[in-house]
CSV table of C-alpha atoms in Angstrom, one decimal:
chain,number,residue,atom,x,y,z
F,124,MET,CA,100.7,96.6,170.9
F,125,LYS,CA,99.8,94.9,168.0
F,126,SER,CA,97.1,96.7,166.5
F,127,GLU,CA,99.3,99.5,167.2
F,128,GLU,CA,102.9,99.2,165.0
F,129,ALA,CA,99.9,97.6,162.2
F,130,LYS,CA,98.5,100.8,162.1
F,131,THR,CA,101.8,102.0,159.9
F,132,PRO,CA,101.6,99.9,156.2
F,133,ARG,CA,97.7,99.9,156.5
F,134,ARG,CA,96.8,103.3,156.8
F,135,GLU,CA,100.7,103.5,154.0
F,136,PHE,CA,98.5,101.1,151.5
F,137,LEU,CA,95.6,102.2,151.8
F,138,GLU,CA,97.3,106.3,149.8
F,139,THR,CA,98.7,104.1,147.7
F,140,CYS,CA,95.7,103.0,146.4
F,141,GLY,CA,94.1,105.5,146.3
F,142,LYS,CA,96.9,108.3,144.7
F,143,SER,CA,97.1,105.0,142.3
F,144,LEU,CA,93.2,105.3,141.7
F,145,PRO,CA,93.7,107.5,138.3
F,146,MET,CA,96.1,104.7,137.1
F,147,TRP,CA,93.7,101.8,138.2
F,148,PHE,CA,90.3,104.3,135.4
F,149,VAL,CA,92.4,104.4,132.1
F,150,PHE,CA,93.6,101.1,132.6
F,151,LEU,CA,90.2,99.9,132.9
F,152,ALA,CA,89.2,101.8,129.7
F,153,THR,CA,91.9,100.5,127.4
F,154,ILE,CA,90.4,97.1,128.6
F,155,ARG,CA,87.6,98.5,127.7
F,156,ALA,CA,88.1,99.3,124.5
F,157,GLY,CA,89.5,96.5,123.8
F,158,THR,CA,87.2,94.5,123.4
F,159,LEU,CA,84.5,97.4,122.0
F,160,SER,CA,86.5,97.1,119.0
F,161,ALA,CA,87.7,93.4,118.5
F,162,THR,CA,83.9,92.3,118.6
F,163,GLU,CA,82.3,95.7,117.4
F,164,GLU,CA,79.7,95.8,119.7
F,165,PRO,CA,77.4,98.8,119.9
F,166,GLU,CA,76.5,98.7,122.7
F,167,VAL,CA,74.8,96.9,125.6
F,168,TYR,CA,72.4,94.9,124.9
F,169,ASP,CA,69.2,95.7,125.3
F,170,PRO,CA,65.9,93.8,126.3
F,171,LYS,CA,63.6,95.8,126.8
F,172,GLN,CA,63.8,97.9,122.8
F,173,HIS,CA,63.6,94.6,121.0
F,174,ASP,CA,60.6,92.7,120.0
F,175,TYR,CA,61.2,89.7,118.1
F,176,ALA,CA,58.8,88.3,115.9
F,177,MET,CA,58.2,85.7,112.6
F,178,GLY,CA,56.4,86.5,109.7
F,179,ILE,CA,55.3,83.1,107.2
F,180,ASP,CA,54.2,83.5,103.2
F,181,ILE,CA,52.4,80.2,102.6
F,182,HIS,CA,52.4,81.9,99.1
F,183,LYS,CA,55.9,80.6,99.2
F,184,CYS,CA,56.5,77.6,100.9
F,185,ILE,CA,57.8,74.5,98.4
F,186,GLY,CA,57.7,72.5,101.5
F,187,CYS,CA,60.9,71.0,100.9
F,188,GLY,CA,61.2,70.8,104.6
F,189,ARG,CA,65.9,72.3,105.2
F,190,CYS,CA,63.8,74.5,107.7
F,191,VAL,CA,62.6,71.8,109.5
F,192,ASN,CA,66.2,69.7,108.6
F,193,ALA,CA,68.2,72.6,109.9
F,194,CYS,CA,66.1,73.2,113.5
F,195,LYS,CA,66.1,69.7,114.8
F,196,ILE,CA,70.5,69.7,113.9
F,197,GLU,CA,70.9,73.7,115.7
F,198,ASN,CA,68.7,72.2,118.6
F,199,LYS,CA,70.3,70.0,119.6
F,200,VAL,CA,66.5,68.6,118.7
F,201,PRO,CA,64.5,64.8,118.6
F,202,GLU,CA,65.7,62.1,116.5
F,203,GLU,CA,62.2,60.7,116.7
F,204,PRO,CA,59.7,61.4,114.3
F,205,TYR,CA,57.5,62.8,117.0
F,206,TYR,CA,59.3,65.7,118.2
F,207,PHE,CA,59.3,69.0,116.5
F,208,ARG,CA,59.9,72.5,117.2
F,209,THR,CA,59.1,72.8,113.8
F,210,TRP,CA,57.5,71.2,111.5
F,211,VAL,CA,55.6,72.0,108.0
F,212,GLU,CA,51.6,70.8,107.3
F,213,ARG,CA,50.4,69.6,104.0
F,214,TYR,CA,47.1,70.7,103.5
F,215,VAL,CA,44.9,68.8,100.7
F,216,ILE,CA,41.7,71.3,100.5
F,217,PRO,CA,39.3,69.0,98.1
F,218,ALA,CA,36.0,70.0,96.7
F,219,ASP,CA,34.5,69.4,98.7
F,220,GLY,CA,35.3,67.5,103.3
F,221,GLU,CA,38.0,68.0,104.8
F,222,ALA,CA,41.0,69.2,104.2
F,223,GLN,CA,43.3,66.5,104.3
F,224,VAL,CA,46.8,67.4,106.2
F,225,ASP,CA,49.8,65.4,106.6
F,226,SER,CA,53.4,65.9,107.9
F,227,PRO,CA,55.4,63.2,108.1
F,228,ASN,CA,58.4,63.0,110.2
F,229,GLY,CA,57.7,66.9,110.2
F,230,GLY,CA,57.8,66.5,106.4
F,231,ARG,CA,62.1,66.7,107.4
F,232,ASP,CA,61.8,64.1,104.0
F,233,GLY,CA,59.5,66.2,101.6
F,234,PHE,CA,56.9,64.1,101.0
F,235,PRO,CA,54.6,61.4,99.0
F,236,GLU,CA,54.0,62.0,96.5
F,237,LEU,CA,50.3,63.5,95.7
F,238,LYS,CA,47.7,61.3,92.9
F,239,THR,CA,46.2,64.4,90.7
F,240,ASP,CA,43.2,64.0,92.2
F,241,PRO,CA,40.7,65.8,89.8
F,242,ASP,CA,38.9,66.3,92.8
F,243,MET,CA,41.3,68.4,94.0
F,244,ARG,CA,40.6,72.3,94.8
F,245,ARG,CA,43.7,72.9,96.2
F,246,ALA,CA,47.0,72.2,97.9
F,247,PHE,CA,49.5,74.6,99.8
F,248,PHE,CA,51.7,73.9,102.4
F,249,ALA,CA,52.1,75.7,105.8
F,250,PRO,CA,55.2,75.4,107.7
F,251,LYS,CA,54.0,75.9,112.1
F,252,LEU,CA,56.6,76.4,115.3
F,253,CYS,CA,55.7,78.6,118.3
F,254,ASN,CA,53.9,81.3,117.5
F,255,HIS,CA,55.9,83.4,120.8
F,256,CYS,CA,52.1,84.5,121.5
F,257,ALA,CA,52.5,88.3,123.4
F,258,ASN,CA,49.5,86.8,126.1
F,259,PRO,CA,50.4,83.2,126.3
F,260,PRO,CA,48.3,80.2,128.0
F,261,CYS,CA,51.3,78.3,128.5
F,262,VAL,CA,53.5,80.5,131.2
F,263,GLN,CA,49.7,81.6,132.7
F,264,VAL,CA,49.3,77.6,133.7
F,265,CYS,CA,54.0,76.4,135.0
F,266,PRO,CA,53.4,75.8,138.2
F,267,VAL,CA,56.8,77.2,138.9
F,268,GLY,CA,58.1,80.5,136.6
F,269,ALA,CA,60.2,77.3,134.2
F,270,THR,CA,58.2,79.2,131.2
F,271,PHE,CA,58.1,82.3,131.0
F,272,SER,CA,57.8,85.9,128.1
F,273,THR,CA,61.8,87.5,127.6
F,274,GLN,CA,61.3,91.4,128.3
F,275,ASP,CA,62.1,91.4,123.9
F,276,GLY,CA,59.4,89.6,123.1
F,277,VAL,CA,60.4,85.8,123.0
F,278,VAL,CA,59.4,82.3,125.0
F,279,LEU,CA,61.0,80.2,126.4
F,280,VAL,CA,61.6,77.3,128.4
F,281,ASP,CA,64.7,77.4,132.0
F,282,GLU,CA,65.8,73.5,131.5
F,283,THR,CA,67.2,73.5,134.6
F,284,TYR,CA,64.2,74.3,136.5
F,285,CYS,CA,60.9,72.5,134.9
F,286,VAL,CA,59.0,69.7,136.7
F,287,GLY,CA,58.4,68.2,133.5
F,288,CYS,CA,54.8,68.3,135.0
F,289,ARG,CA,53.7,69.1,131.2
F,290,TYR,CA,50.7,71.0,132.4
F,291,CYS,CA,52.2,74.3,129.6
F,292,ILE,CA,51.5,71.4,126.8
F,293,GLN,CA,48.8,70.4,127.2
F,294,ALA,CA,47.7,73.6,127.6
F,295,CYS,CA,49.3,75.2,123.9
F,296,PRO,CA,46.6,75.5,121.6
F,297,TYR,CA,48.7,74.5,119.2
F,298,GLY,CA,50.7,72.1,120.4
F,299,ALA,CA,53.4,73.7,119.4
F,300,ARG,CA,54.7,71.7,122.9
F,301,TYR,CA,56.8,68.5,123.4
F,302,LEU,CA,58.7,66.8,126.9
F,303,HIS,CA,61.8,65.9,125.5
F,304,PRO,CA,62.0,62.3,126.8
F,305,VAL,CA,66.1,62.6,128.2
F,306,LYS,CA,66.1,65.8,130.1
F,307,LYS,CA,62.0,65.0,131.0
F,308,VAL,CA,61.9,68.5,130.6
F,309,ALA,CA,58.9,71.6,128.2
F,310,ASP,CA,60.6,71.7,125.2
F,311,LYS,CA,59.7,74.1,122.2
F,312,CYS,CA,60.9,76.7,119.6
F,313,THR,CA,63.2,79.3,121.3
F,314,PHE,CA,62.9,81.1,117.9
F,315,CYS,CA,66.9,80.6,118.4
F,316,TYR,CA,67.4,82.3,120.9
F,317,HIS,CA,70.6,82.0,120.6
F,318,ARG,CA,71.3,83.2,117.2
F,319,ILE,CA,68.8,85.6,117.7
F,320,ARG,CA,71.2,87.4,120.1
F,321,ASN,CA,74.0,87.3,118.6
F,322,GLY,CA,73.1,88.8,114.8
F,323,LEU,CA,72.5,85.5,112.9
F,324,LEU,CA,68.7,84.9,111.7
F,325,PRO,CA,66.8,81.6,112.7
F,326,ALA,CA,68.1,78.2,111.5
F,327,CYS,CA,65.0,78.1,109.3
F,328,VAL,CA,64.6,81.6,107.9
F,329,GLU,CA,68.6,81.3,107.5
F,330,VAL,CA,68.5,78.0,105.5
F,331,CYS,CA,64.2,78.9,104.0
F,332,PRO,CA,65.4,78.9,100.0
F,333,THR,CA,62.2,81.1,99.1
F,334,GLN,CA,61.8,83.9,101.9
F,335,ALA,CA,58.9,81.8,102.5
F,336,ARG,CA,60.2,83.1,106.3
F,337,VAL,CA,60.7,86.5,107.7
F,338,PHE,CA,62.1,87.2,110.9
F,339,GLY,CA,62.0,90.2,112.4
F,340,GLU,CA,61.2,93.6,115.0
F,341,ALA,CA,58.0,94.2,113.9
F,342,GLY,CA,58.6,97.7,115.8
F,343,ARG,CA,61.7,98.1,113.7
F,344,GLN,CA,61.5,100.3,110.4
F,345,SER,CA,63.1,98.7,106.9
F,346,SER,CA,63.4,95.9,108.4
F,347,PRO,CA,61.2,92.8,106.2
F,348,LEU,CA,59.0,91.9,108.8
F,349,ARG,CA,57.9,95.8,108.1
F,350,ARG,CA,57.7,95.0,103.8
F,351,PHE,CA,56.3,91.6,105.1
F,352,LEU,CA,53.7,92.7,107.1
F,353,ARG,CA,53.3,95.8,104.6
F,354,PHE,CA,53.0,94.4,102.0
F,355,ASN,CA,50.5,91.3,102.9
F,356,ASP,CA,47.3,90.5,104.9
F,357,VAL,CA,48.6,88.8,107.3
F,358,THR,CA,46.4,86.1,109.7
F,359,VAL,CA,46.7,85.0,113.2
F,360,LEU,CA,46.2,81.0,113.6
F,361,LYS,CA,42.8,80.9,116.4
F,362,PRO,CA,42.6,84.6,116.7
F,363,SER,CA,39.2,83.5,118.7
F,364,LEU,CA,41.6,82.5,122.1
F,365,ASN,CA,43.4,85.8,122.2
F,366,THR,CA,46.9,84.7,122.7
F,367,ASN,CA,48.2,87.3,120.5
F,368,PRO,CA,50.8,85.4,118.8
F,369,LYS,CA,53.7,87.1,117.5
F,370,VAL,CA,53.7,84.5,114.4
F,371,TYR,CA,51.7,86.7,111.5
F,372,TYR,CA,50.9,84.1,108.2
F,373,ALA,CA,50.2,85.8,105.2
F,374,GLY,CA,47.7,83.9,102.5
F,375,ALA,CA,46.7,80.8,104.9
F,376,ASP,CA,43.2,79.7,104.6
F,377,ARG,CA,40.4,79.5,107.4
F,378,GLU,CA,42.0,75.8,107.3
F,379,VAL,CA,45.4,76.8,108.5
F,380,ARG,CA,44.7,76.6,112.8
T,146,MET,CA,57.7,92.5,182.6
T,147,SER,CA,56.0,93.0,179.5
T,148,VAL,CA,56.4,89.1,179.1
T,149,ARG,CA,54.6,88.6,182.1
T,150,LYS,CA,51.2,89.6,180.6
T,151,ILE,CA,51.2,88.2,177.5
T,152,PRO,CA,49.1,85.5,178.2
T,153,GLN,CA,50.6,82.2,178.7
T,154,GLN,CA,49.4,79.8,176.7
T,155,LEU,CA,50.2,81.9,173.5
T,156,VAL,CA,54.0,81.9,174.7
T,157,PRO,CA,55.0,77.8,172.7
T,158,LEU,CA,52.3,79.4,170.2
T,159,ALA,CA,54.5,82.7,169.4
T,160,LEU,CA,57.2,80.6,169.7
T,161,ILE,CA,55.8,77.8,167.2
T,162,PHE,CA,54.6,80.4,164.4
T,163,ALA,CA,58.3,82.1,164.8
T,164,VAL,CA,60.7,78.5,163.6
T,165,ALA,CA,58.3,77.3,161.3
T,166,LEU,CA,58.2,81.1,159.9
T,167,ALA,CA,62.4,81.1,161.1
T,168,ALA,CA,61.8,77.4,158.6
T,169,LEU,CA,59.9,78.5,155.6
T,170,PHE,CA,62.8,81.8,154.6
T,171,ILE,CA,65.2,79.0,155.2
T,172,ALA,CA,63.8,76.9,153.0
T,173,ARG,CA,62.7,79.6,150.6
T,174,LYS,CA,66.4,80.9,150.9
T,175,LEU,CA,67.3,77.4,149.5
T,176,LEU,CA,65.2,76.4,147.1
T,177,VAL,CA,64.2,79.3,145.1
T,178,PRO,CA,67.2,80.2,142.8
T,179,ALA,CA,69.4,83.0,142.1
T,180,THR,CA,68.1,85.6,140.1
T,181,PHE,CA,64.6,84.8,140.5
T,182,GLY,CA,62.2,87.2,140.6
T,183,ASP,CA,64.9,89.6,139.6
T,184,ILE,CA,63.3,90.1,136.2
T,185,GLY,CA,59.9,88.5,136.5
T,186,TYR,CA,58.3,85.6,137.6
T,187,TYR,CA,61.0,83.3,136.1
T,188,ARG,CA,65.4,82.9,137.5
T,189,ALA,CA,66.6,86.0,135.0
T,190,ALA,CA,69.9,83.5,134.8
T,191,ALA,CA,68.6,81.4,132.3
T,192,VAL,CA,67.7,84.9,130.0
T,193,GLY,CA,71.5,84.1,129.4
T,194,GLU,CA,72.2,80.7,129.4
T,195,ILE,CA,69.4,80.0,127.0
T,196,ALA,CA,71.6,82.5,124.5
T,197,SER,CA,74.6,81.4,124.9
T,198,GLN,CA,73.8,77.7,123.4
T,199,PRO,CA,76.0,76.9,121.0
T,200,ILE,CA,75.7,77.5,117.4
T,201,ALA,CA,75.5,75.4,114.7
T,202,TYR,CA,75.0,77.1,111.3
T,203,ALA,CA,77.2,80.1,110.9
T,204,GLY,CA,75.1,81.6,108.6
T,205,SER,CA,75.4,83.0,105.3
T,206,ARG,CA,78.5,85.5,106.1
T,207,ALA,CA,80.6,83.4,107.7
T,208,CYS,CA,81.2,81.9,103.8
T,209,LEU,CA,82.2,84.9,102.5
T,210,ASP,CA,86.1,85.5,103.9
T,211,CYS,CA,86.9,82.1,102.7
T,212,HIS,CA,84.4,81.5,99.7
T,213,ASP,CA,84.2,84.8,98.0
T,214,ASP,CA,84.5,82.8,94.2
T,215,VAL,CA,81.3,80.6,95.2
T,216,ASP,CA,79.4,83.1,96.8
T,217,GLN,CA,79.3,85.4,93.7
T,218,ILE,CA,78.5,82.9,91.1
T,219,LYS,CA,76.0,82.2,92.6
T,220,ARG,CA,75.3,86.1,94.3
T,221,GLN,CA,73.9,86.5,90.7
T,222,SER,CA,72.6,83.0,89.9
T,223,LYS,CA,68.6,81.5,90.5
T,224,HIS,CA,69.5,80.1,94.1
T,225,ARG,CA,71.2,82.9,94.8
T,226,SER,CA,68.7,83.3,98.4
T,227,VAL,CA,69.1,79.7,99.1
T,228,SER,CA,71.4,79.5,101.5
T,229,CYS,CA,75.0,77.6,102.1
T,230,GLU,CA,74.4,75.7,104.9
T,231,VAL,CA,71.4,74.8,102.9
T,232,CYS,CA,73.2,72.7,101.1
T,233,HIS,CA,76.1,72.3,102.7
T,234,GLY,CA,74.9,71.2,105.9
T,235,ASP,CA,75.3,73.1,109.6
T,236,ALA,CA,79.5,74.9,108.7
T,237,ALA,CA,80.2,76.3,112.1
T,238,LYS,CA,82.0,73.8,113.0
T,239,HIS,CA,84.1,74.2,108.9
T,240,VAL,CA,84.5,77.8,109.2
T,241,GLU,CA,86.3,77.1,112.8
T,242,ALA,CA,88.6,74.8,111.8
T,243,PRO,CA,88.3,74.7,108.0
T,244,ASP,CA,91.0,71.4,107.8
T,245,GLN,CA,89.7,70.0,110.0
T,246,VAL,CA,86.5,69.6,108.7
T,247,LYS,CA,84.7,69.3,105.6
T,248,PRO,CA,80.8,69.9,105.2
T,249,ILE,CA,78.4,67.7,103.5
T,250,LYS,CA,78.3,68.2,99.7
T,251,PRO,CA,75.0,66.6,98.7
T,252,ILE,CA,76.0,64.6,95.1
T,253,GLY,CA,73.2,62.3,95.0
T,254,ARG,CA,69.9,62.3,93.1
T,255,GLY,CA,68.0,62.6,96.3
T,256,TYR,CA,68.8,65.9,97.1
T,257,CYS,CA,67.5,68.5,94.6
T,258,PRO,CA,64.4,67.0,94.6
T,259,LEU,CA,63.8,68.0,98.1
T,260,CYS,CA,62.9,71.8,96.3
T,261,HIS,CA,62.6,70.6,93.2
T,262,GLY,CA,59.9,67.1,92.9
T,263,TYR,CA,57.0,67.9,92.0
T,264,ASP,CA,54.2,68.7,94.4
T,265,PRO,CA,50.7,70.5,93.1
T,266,ALA,CA,50.8,71.3,96.3
T,267,ARG,CA,53.7,74.1,95.4
T,268,PRO,CA,53.2,77.2,94.9
T,269,THR,CA,53.1,77.8,91.0
T,270,GLY,CA,56.1,78.4,88.6
T,271,PHE,CA,58.3,77.7,91.4
T,272,PRO,CA,60.5,74.8,89.0
T,273,GLN,CA,59.8,70.8,89.5
T,274,ILE,CA,61.0,67.5,87.6
T,275,ASN,CA,59.1,64.8,87.5
T,276,PRO,CA,62.4,62.8,89.5
T,277,ASP,CA,62.2,59.5,87.8
T,278,VAL,CA,61.8,60.4,84.1
T,279,HIS,CA,63.9,63.8,84.6
T,280,ASN,CA,67.4,61.9,82.7
T,281,PRO,CA,67.2,58.8,85.1
T,282,GLY,CA,70.2,57.5,85.9
T,283,ARG,CA,72.9,60.9,86.0
T,284,ALA,CA,73.9,62.6,88.3
T,285,CYS,CA,72.0,66.3,88.6
T,286,MET,CA,75.9,67.9,88.4
T,287,SER,CA,76.5,66.5,85.5
T,288,CYS,CA,74.1,68.8,83.4
T,289,HIS,CA,73.7,71.5,86.3
T,290,ASN,CA,75.8,73.2,88.6
T,291,ALA,CA,74.2,73.5,91.7
T,292,HIS,CA,75.6,76.8,92.6
T,293,ASN,CA,74.1,78.3,89.1
T,294,PRO,CA,71.1,76.2,87.9
T,295,MET,CA,71.2,77.9,84.2
T,296,LEU,CA,69.4,75.8,82.0
T,297,PRO,CA,71.1,75.0,79.6
T,298,HIS,CA,67.7,75.4,77.3
T,299,ALA,CA,64.5,76.9,77.5
T,300,PRO,CA,61.9,73.7,78.8
T,301,GLU,CA,59.9,73.3,75.9
T,302,GLU,CA,57.1,72.2,77.9
T,303,CYS,CA,54.7,74.6,79.9
T,304,ALA,CA,54.1,71.7,82.3
T,305,ALA,CA,58.4,72.3,83.2
T,306,CYS,CA,57.2,74.6,85.0
T,307,HIS,CA,52.7,74.2,84.3
T,308,ARG,CA,53.0,71.4,86.3
T,309,GLN,CA,50.2,71.5,88.6
T,310,ILE,CA,47.6,73.3,85.7
T,311,ALA,CA,49.0,71.1,83.0
T,312,SER,CA,47.7,67.8,85.1
T,313,GLN,CA,44.9,69.2,86.3
T,314,LYS,CA,43.8,69.8,82.4
T,315,THR,CA,44.6,66.1,81.2
T,316,VAL,CA,41.9,64.2,82.7
T,317,SER,CA,39.7,67.1,82.2
T,318,ARG,CA,37.0,67.5,78.8
T,319,HIS,CA,40.0,70.3,78.4
T,320,ALA,CA,42.7,68.0,77.8
T,321,THR,CA,42.7,67.9,73.9
T,322,LEU,CA,43.9,71.8,73.8
T,323,THR,CA,47.1,73.4,73.7
T,324,CYS,CA,48.2,76.6,76.5
T,325,THR,CA,48.7,79.0,73.1
T,326,THR,CA,45.1,78.4,72.2
T,327,CYS,CA,44.2,80.4,74.6
T,328,HIS,CA,47.7,82.1,76.3
T,329,GLU,CA,50.2,84.1,73.7
T,330,THR,CA,53.9,82.9,75.3
T,331,PRO,CA,56.4,85.8,74.2
T,332,GLU,CA,59.2,83.6,73.6
T,333,GLY,CA,60.8,84.8,76.2
T,334,HIS,CA,58.5,83.8,79.3
T,335,ARG,CA,59.5,80.4,79.2
T,336,SER,CA,63.5,81.6,79.9
T,337,THR,CA,62.7,84.8,82.2
T,338,PRO,CA,59.1,83.8,83.4
T,339,ASN,CA,59.0,86.6,85.8
T,340,LEU,CA,60.0,89.0,84.0
T,341,ILE,CA,58.3,88.6,80.3
T,342,PRO,CA,54.9,86.8,81.3
T,343,ALA,CA,52.4,85.9,79.1
T,344,GLU,CA,49.0,86.7,78.3
T,345,LYS,CA,45.7,85.6,80.1
T,346,PRO,CA,42.4,85.9,77.6
T,347,LYS,CA,40.6,88.8,78.5
T,348,THR,CA,37.3,88.8,77.5
T,349,LYS,CA,34.4,85.8,77.0
T,350,GLU,CA,35.0,85.6,72.7
T,351,LEU,CA,38.0,82.9,73.6
T,352,CYS,CA,36.0,80.9,74.8
T,353,GLY,CA,32.1,81.8,72.5
T,354,ARG,CA,36.0,81.2,69.1
T,355,CYS,CA,34.4,77.5,70.0
T,356,HIS,CA,31.2,77.9,72.8
T,357,ALA,CA,29.3,79.9,70.6
T,358,GLN,CA,25.6,79.1,68.4
T,359,GLY,CA,27.3,79.2,65.2
T,360,ALA,CA,30.8,79.5,66.6
T,361,ASP,CA,32.9,77.2,63.0
T,362,SER,CA,33.9,74.7,65.5
T,363,PRO,CA,33.2,69.9,66.0
T,364,PRO,CA,29.9,70.0,66.8
T,365,GLU,CA,30.1,67.3,69.7
T,366,ILE,CA,31.3,71.1,71.5
T,367,PRO,CA,28.6,72.0,73.7
T,368,ARG,CA,26.9,75.2,72.5
T,369,VAL,CA,26.1,77.9,75.0
T,370,ASP,CA,24.3,81.8,74.3
T,371,LEU,CA,27.3,83.9,74.7
T,372,GLU,CA,24.9,86.9,74.7
T,373,THR,CA,22.5,85.1,77.7
T,374,HIS,CA,24.8,82.6,78.5
T,375,GLY,CA,26.7,84.0,82.6
T,376,GLY,CA,25.1,86.9,82.1
T,377,ARG,CA,28.2,90.1,83.5
T,378,TYR,CA,30.5,87.5,84.3
T,379,VAL,CA,33.4,86.5,81.9
T,380,CYS,CA,33.7,82.5,81.6
T,381,TRP,CA,36.2,81.9,84.0
T,382,ASP,CA,34.1,83.4,86.9
T,383,CYS,CA,32.1,80.6,86.5
T,384,HIS,CA,34.3,77.8,84.4
T,385,TYR,CA,37.9,76.9,85.9
T,386,PRO,CA,39.2,76.6,82.3
T,387,HIS,CA,41.7,74.3,82.6
T,388,PHE,CA,39.0,71.9,85.0
T,389,PRO,CA,35.2,72.9,83.3
T,390,GLU,CA,32.8,71.8,85.0
T,391,ALA,CA,29.4,72.0,83.8
T,392,ALA,CA,27.7,68.8,84.7
T,393,ARG,CA,27.9,68.7,88.2
């Protein structure tokens, strides 16, 4: 009895739904068109169409440390002077003997004065950061899959899933990772993933005053990175380890490792 | 009836196995987070979470809407490649609420030397000063405009921009030679160095003026036979002219 009564309204309801279907399409289309024109998003972001990389020109770096400062602020890197996502090293190559490297507070507050030493052959700065290797040893050793290469070529850490075992910190040949003292998870440069996905430059590139840092996609025509790779003799750090870094250095001495 | 054919001792084993398997599945379901493995061996949702972290530096384009006047000045100046937030700090909050949040203004004498203080590791030609002796006690901004740091007049000394070379030369055997002995330098080089380059010596006769056997120069200057010494190389292929070394 009951089910018999209920049948009619249900059918009616379905019919009304069917009839109003075209209206729904129009409604959804307007919403979509509205949001599109509001944010001017050309199309859905397809990570497979991107391959981010960075170029660093040693000859242009003035060692002002603004990149270190901006990185710390943008990414809320702990203030203590031994946690860095990027840092700047100063190399002094003497006429004989080992190269001397210093990086007080990562170069964030500048560098102490260098005495003019007649035996100094030359001196330069080398900014360092995660190399976002195409063949990353840190990802290989992660036991839980908390660090990974994205489809757009960036190596990230999933901080909600990292167990803080420090394997990746040991595995990184560039010393680019540290254990976050509060979160107790591995942390490192993300190429400012939250910025690049929103059409901004990484913070360090944004503030670099001399264009010593260049960001872009190696595969993209007419981009600063393309020009950088065309006009410079580039090297990567520790090429023998076969990590295929995606941070390219121009003018880097073999002392820079 | 078929159950009866299975050896009896296997039944409890199978049961235990089934329970273990079920427990494994449940544990996996509970422990492996959602979206894990959707793309690769990681939590796919993490990518979106990281991509939506808050932004602190608004980027140089963000300032143009409201501060076009400053930008028009800066973009013609030597500071054109220095973006606003290098000096004014992270300003995304200011862009959102300009009246409530004011960016910092680095007016002390400590800030500019982060870029302009002398350091031999800086590239040659980059404008550098020694803050201890460059007009001490006065704010940089009393003479320089931060958005257009034009120089009131061109520097007199080559050392203003070539400090590294100059200070090496002062401790070398060539200390007494002025730069212009060897470099013909057009007046314009001191104001627009990249457009108007200075000359570099071209032939070894330059060195011969003082170092050739018959040169008309003070006798204490060591002599070499210009024809044979050094062979087919120019002198500066072997001797660094700003710090000539021969004894070692």
